[in-house]
Amino acid sequence: MTIAHPAYARLRQVTPVAAVMLEHNPGMYSLDGTNTWILRAPGRDECIVVDPGDDDPDHLARVAGVGTVVLTLVSHRHHDHTGGIDRFFELTGAPVRAVREEFRRGGGGSLDHDETIAAAGLTLRVLRTPGHTADSVSFVVEDDGSVLTADTILGRGTTVLDASDGNLRDYLASLRTLIDLGPGRIGLPGHGPELPDLQPVAQYYLAHREDRLAQVRGALDTLGPDADVRAVVEHVYTDVDETLWPAAEQSVRVQLAYLRD
């Protein structure tokens, strides 16, 4: 029987190379939970793990038990992706690579844009895709053409830009980078189900951001150039449930910074 999303605590094969273990940490920002991706060449025991997830001992033990982990990669700094790094490193001993030094372990280095990583019989290409956070990266799996997008593009809904270090100009450029990869690539997001074709979703994300930006401009025209974040959210996000307005405030802060820069 084919396993469908969401399936907690079960290894679900998505492509010939990529399988996912969904962590049971649902929430406003994590949707159903964090997708921990396990990348493995057919017939090999060695694997690469992308985003161990939060510090959930049971989840981390299940991921560590799927094979011999030779490399761990971190897509961005958020705790639901990085909280389990220390425990996972203890379990596997595999070096951890990340943009930010504080998350590296076991001699793992940084992640540079357009860098090629060869490990576990696979070849990955690193894409720096900042915007959601300053350190966000995506990974192209050259072996099957799939793309791990982390939180830059989700499996459903749209991405919140972190007000502390998110940047709308960077985010729009990152979406164009993903669009330029071309059609037919499976998207493997950090939250939510996989995307059968990443390009049209990235195009929708770009159009959505540009539409929201136009709405924020219109709100400032109505409310005045010094309108605060909450007033703009109440004016623009009338189509969104009020329980999600705290998340909308994050993105609006980033949009206002973009417009006022």
Short mmCIF file of C-alpha atoms in Angstrom, two decimals:
data_model
loop_
_atom_site.label_atom_id
_atom_site.label_comp_id
_atom_site.label_asym_id
_atom_site.label_seq_id
_atom_site.Cartn_x
_atom_site.Cartn_y
_atom_site.Cartn_z
CA MET A 1 0.00 0.00 0.00
CA THR A 2 1.29 3.46 -0.88
CA ILE A 3 1.87 5.67 2.15
CA ALA A 4 0.37 9.15 1.81
CA HIS A 5 1.15 12.42 3.53
CA PRO A 6 0.81 12.99 6.45
CA ALA A 7 2.29 9.79 7.83
CA TYR A 8 4.03 10.20 11.18
CA ALA A 9 6.89 7.95 12.27
CA ARG A 10 6.93 6.06 8.96
CA LEU A 11 9.56 6.25 6.25
CA ARG A 12 7.72 7.27 3.09
CA GLN A 13 9.49 6.93 -0.26
CA VAL A 14 8.76 9.90 -2.54
CA THR A 15 11.27 9.58 -5.39
CA PRO A 16 13.73 6.79 -6.21
CA VAL A 17 16.27 8.74 -4.15
CA ALA A 18 14.29 10.73 -1.57
CA ALA A 19 12.24 9.44 1.37
CA VAL A 20 10.70 11.47 4.18
CA MET A 21 10.13 10.94 7.90
CA LEU A 22 7.47 13.36 9.17
CA GLU A 23 8.05 14.60 12.71
CA HIS A 24 5.00 14.95 14.95
CA ASN A 25 5.43 18.66 15.70
CA PRO A 26 2.44 20.32 14.00
CA GLY A 27 1.84 24.04 14.43
CA MET A 28 0.95 27.34 12.80
CA TYR A 29 4.33 27.59 11.08
CA SER A 30 5.22 23.91 10.75
CA LEU A 31 1.88 22.80 9.23
CA ASP A 32 1.63 19.01 9.80
CA GLY A 33 5.19 18.91 11.13
CA THR A 34 8.78 19.02 9.93
CA ASN A 35 9.79 16.88 6.96
CA THR A 36 13.14 15.20 7.59
CA TRP A 37 14.45 14.07 4.20
CA ILE A 38 16.58 10.96 3.76
CA LEU A 39 18.48 10.77 0.46
CA ARG A 40 19.88 7.43 -0.62
CA ALA A 41 21.09 5.98 -3.92
CA PRO A 42 19.19 2.81 -4.88
CA GLY A 43 20.81 -0.26 -3.34
CA ARG A 44 22.99 1.72 -0.92
CA ASP A 45 22.92 1.72 2.88
CA GLU A 46 24.64 5.12 3.20
CA CYS A 47 22.39 8.17 3.19
CA ILE A 48 22.28 11.95 3.54
CA VAL A 49 19.82 13.51 6.00
CA VAL A 50 18.43 16.99 5.43
CA ASP A 51 16.99 18.74 8.51
CA PRO A 52 16.94 16.31 11.47
CA GLY A 53 14.09 18.34 12.97
CA ASP A 54 13.30 19.38 16.51
CA ASP A 55 14.78 17.73 19.61
CA ASP A 56 12.40 14.77 19.60
CA PRO A 57 14.35 11.68 20.76
CA ASP A 58 11.95 9.18 19.18
CA HIS A 59 11.94 10.96 15.82
CA LEU A 60 15.72 11.35 15.77
CA ALA A 61 16.25 7.70 16.66
CA ARG A 62 13.93 6.59 13.86
CA VAL A 63 15.80 8.75 11.34
CA ALA A 64 19.20 7.55 12.56
CA GLY A 65 18.02 3.97 12.21
CA VAL A 66 17.17 4.11 8.50
CA GLY A 67 20.77 3.48 7.41
CA THR A 68 24.31 4.72 7.76
CA VAL A 69 24.09 8.50 7.84
CA VAL A 70 27.26 9.93 6.28
CA LEU A 71 26.24 13.61 6.08
CA THR A 72 23.64 15.90 7.64
CA LEU A 73 22.58 19.13 5.93
CA VAL A 74 20.73 22.07 7.47
CA SER A 75 18.41 24.12 5.29
CA HIS A 76 18.04 27.09 7.66
CA ARG A 77 18.27 28.10 11.29
CA HIS A 78 14.71 27.62 12.59
CA HIS A 79 14.42 25.40 15.65
CA ASP A 80 11.97 22.96 14.09
CA HIS A 81 14.76 22.09 11.63
CA THR A 82 17.81 22.41 13.89
CA GLY A 83 16.73 21.69 17.47
CA GLY A 84 17.75 18.04 17.22
CA ILE A 85 21.20 18.55 15.72
CA ASP A 86 23.23 17.78 18.83
CA ARG A 87 21.30 14.61 19.66
CA PHE A 88 21.37 13.48 16.03
CA PHE A 89 25.12 14.06 15.82
CA GLU A 90 25.57 11.93 18.94
CA LEU A 91 23.52 9.16 17.35
CA THR A 92 25.22 9.16 13.94
CA GLY A 93 28.59 10.91 14.19
CA ALA A 94 27.90 12.30 10.71
CA PRO A 95 29.30 15.78 10.00
CA VAL A 96 26.70 18.54 9.90
CA ARG A 97 26.98 21.27 7.27
CA ALA A 98 25.10 24.57 7.51
CA VAL A 99 25.40 28.18 6.40
CA ARG A 100 25.60 29.33 10.00
CA GLU A 101 28.63 28.13 11.95
CA GLU A 102 26.65 27.56 15.16
CA PHE A 103 24.90 24.57 13.57
CA ARG A 104 27.97 22.83 12.13
CA ARG A 105 29.25 19.69 13.82
CA GLY A 106 31.98 17.12 13.26
CA GLY A 107 34.05 19.25 10.91
CA GLY A 108 31.14 20.01 8.59
CA GLY A 109 31.62 23.22 6.64
CA SER A 110 29.47 25.94 5.15
CA LEU A 111 27.15 25.68 2.15
CA ASP A 112 28.08 27.83 -0.84
CA HIS A 113 25.82 28.80 -3.70
CA ASP A 114 26.09 26.47 -6.71
CA GLU A 115 28.42 24.17 -4.79
CA THR A 116 28.31 20.46 -5.67
CA ILE A 117 28.17 17.94 -2.84
CA ALA A 118 29.06 14.31 -3.57
CA ALA A 119 28.16 11.86 -0.79
CA ALA A 120 26.44 8.49 -0.32
CA GLY A 121 26.63 7.84 -4.04
CA LEU A 122 24.59 10.99 -4.78
CA THR A 123 25.29 14.44 -6.19
CA LEU A 124 23.55 17.50 -4.76
CA ARG A 125 23.79 21.12 -5.87
CA VAL A 126 23.43 23.86 -3.28
CA LEU A 127 21.27 26.89 -4.06
CA ARG A 128 21.39 29.82 -1.66
CA THR A 129 17.74 30.89 -1.48
CA PRO A 130 17.53 33.55 1.26
CA GLY A 131 14.38 35.47 2.09
CA HIS A 132 12.43 33.25 4.48
CA THR A 133 15.56 33.58 6.61
CA ALA A 134 18.94 35.01 5.69
CA ASP A 135 20.59 31.56 5.73
CA SER A 136 17.97 29.58 3.77
CA VAL A 137 19.25 27.13 1.18
CA SER A 138 17.67 24.66 -1.24
CA PHE A 139 19.21 21.49 -2.65
CA VAL A 140 18.92 20.11 -6.18
CA VAL A 141 19.24 16.32 -6.26
CA GLU A 142 21.04 15.89 -9.57
CA ASP A 143 20.36 12.13 -9.58
CA ASP A 144 16.59 12.51 -10.03
CA GLY A 145 16.08 16.25 -10.61
CA SER A 146 14.07 16.82 -7.44
CA VAL A 147 14.53 19.99 -5.36
CA LEU A 148 14.48 20.26 -1.56
CA THR A 149 13.00 23.70 -0.95
CA ALA A 150 12.83 23.67 2.88
CA ASP A 151 10.61 26.62 3.91
CA THR A 152 11.24 28.74 0.82
CA ILE A 153 8.33 26.91 -0.83
CA LEU A 154 5.95 24.78 1.23
CA GLY A 155 3.79 21.84 0.30
CA ARG A 156 0.66 23.89 0.91
CA GLY A 157 -0.10 27.51 1.71
CA THR A 158 2.56 30.18 1.39
CA THR A 159 5.74 30.94 3.29
CA VAL A 160 6.04 33.41 6.15
CA LEU A 161 9.08 35.67 5.95
CA ASP A 162 10.85 35.87 9.31
CA ALA A 163 10.78 39.50 10.46
CA SER A 164 14.11 39.15 12.28
CA ASP A 165 16.24 38.41 9.22
CA GLY A 166 13.88 37.72 6.31
CA ASN A 167 14.18 39.93 3.27
CA LEU A 168 11.58 40.38 0.54
CA ARG A 169 14.05 41.46 -2.15
CA ASP A 170 16.10 38.32 -1.50
CA TYR A 171 12.98 36.16 -1.40
CA LEU A 172 11.70 37.36 -4.77
CA ALA A 173 15.13 36.64 -6.26
CA SER A 174 15.14 33.17 -4.67
CA LEU A 175 11.75 32.35 -6.19
CA ARG A 176 13.09 33.36 -9.60
CA THR A 177 16.10 31.10 -9.03
CA LEU A 178 13.76 28.16 -8.42
CA ILE A 179 11.58 29.07 -11.41
CA ASP A 180 14.68 29.12 -13.62
CA LEU A 181 15.36 25.46 -12.79
CA GLY A 182 12.64 24.65 -15.32
CA PRO A 183 9.47 22.56 -15.35
CA GLY A 184 8.89 19.00 -14.23
CA ARG A 185 11.00 18.98 -11.06
CA ILE A 186 9.43 17.43 -7.97
CA GLY A 187 9.48 19.82 -5.02
CA LEU A 188 10.41 18.34 -1.64
CA PRO A 189 9.40 20.97 0.95
CA GLY A 190 10.24 21.37 4.60
CA HIS A 191 6.57 21.15 5.54
CA GLY A 192 3.56 19.69 3.78
CA PRO A 193 3.26 17.20 0.91
CA GLU A 194 5.62 17.01 -2.06
CA LEU A 195 4.89 19.09 -5.15
CA PRO A 196 4.61 17.20 -8.47
CA ASP A 197 5.96 20.19 -10.43
CA LEU A 198 7.84 22.89 -8.55
CA GLN A 199 7.94 25.55 -11.27
CA PRO A 200 4.23 26.53 -11.41
CA VAL A 201 4.12 26.64 -7.60
CA ALA A 202 7.15 28.96 -7.54
CA GLN A 203 5.47 31.10 -10.20
CA TYR A 204 2.32 31.27 -8.07
CA TYR A 205 4.39 32.22 -5.01
CA LEU A 206 6.03 35.04 -6.97
CA ALA A 207 2.71 36.37 -8.28
CA HIS A 208 1.19 36.09 -4.79
CA ARG A 209 4.03 38.07 -3.23
CA GLU A 210 3.79 40.75 -5.89
CA ASP A 211 0.01 40.96 -5.37
CA ARG A 212 0.40 41.26 -1.60
CA LEU A 213 3.05 43.94 -2.07
CA ALA A 214 0.64 45.93 -4.25
CA GLN A 215 -2.02 45.54 -1.55
CA VAL A 216 0.37 46.80 1.12
CA ARG A 217 1.22 49.80 -1.07
CA GLY A 218 -2.51 50.46 -1.40
CA ALA A 219 -2.95 50.18 2.37
CA LEU A 220 -0.25 52.80 2.93
CA ASP A 221 -1.96 55.08 0.42
CA THR A 222 -5.18 54.75 2.46
CA LEU A 223 -3.82 54.60 6.00
CA GLY A 224 -0.81 56.87 5.55
CA PRO A 225 2.87 56.13 5.02
CA ASP A 226 3.54 55.63 8.75
CA ALA A 227 0.78 53.06 9.32
CA ASP A 228 1.81 50.34 11.78
CA VAL A 229 2.02 46.64 11.01
CA ARG A 230 -1.25 45.65 12.70
CA ALA A 231 -3.24 48.29 10.83
CA VAL A 232 -1.82 47.10 7.51
CA VAL A 233 -2.60 43.46 8.33
CA GLU A 234 -6.21 44.32 9.25
CA HIS A 235 -6.55 46.27 6.00
CA VAL A 236 -4.91 43.74 3.66
CA TYR A 237 -5.47 40.27 5.13
CA THR A 238 -9.27 40.31 5.24
CA ASP A 239 -9.24 37.03 3.29
CA VAL A 240 -7.19 35.27 5.99
CA ASP A 241 -8.50 33.83 9.28
CA GLU A 242 -7.61 36.13 12.17
CA THR A 243 -5.85 33.27 13.96
CA LEU A 244 -3.20 33.50 11.22
CA TRP A 245 -2.69 37.25 11.53
CA PRO A 246 0.35 36.90 13.83
CA ALA A 247 2.08 35.05 10.97
CA ALA A 248 0.87 37.70 8.51
CA GLU A 249 2.41 40.38 10.72
CA GLN A 250 5.83 38.78 10.23
CA SER A 251 5.56 39.04 6.45
CA VAL A 252 4.08 42.54 6.56
CA ARG A 253 7.05 43.77 8.62
CA VAL A 254 9.34 42.48 5.92
CA GLN A 255 7.20 44.01 3.16
CA LEU A 256 7.17 47.40 4.89
CA ALA A 257 10.94 47.28 5.30
CA TYR A 258 11.21 46.54 1.56
CA LEU A 259 8.94 49.49 0.65
CA ARG A 260 10.55 51.91 3.09
CA ASP A 261 14.13 51.00 2.17
#
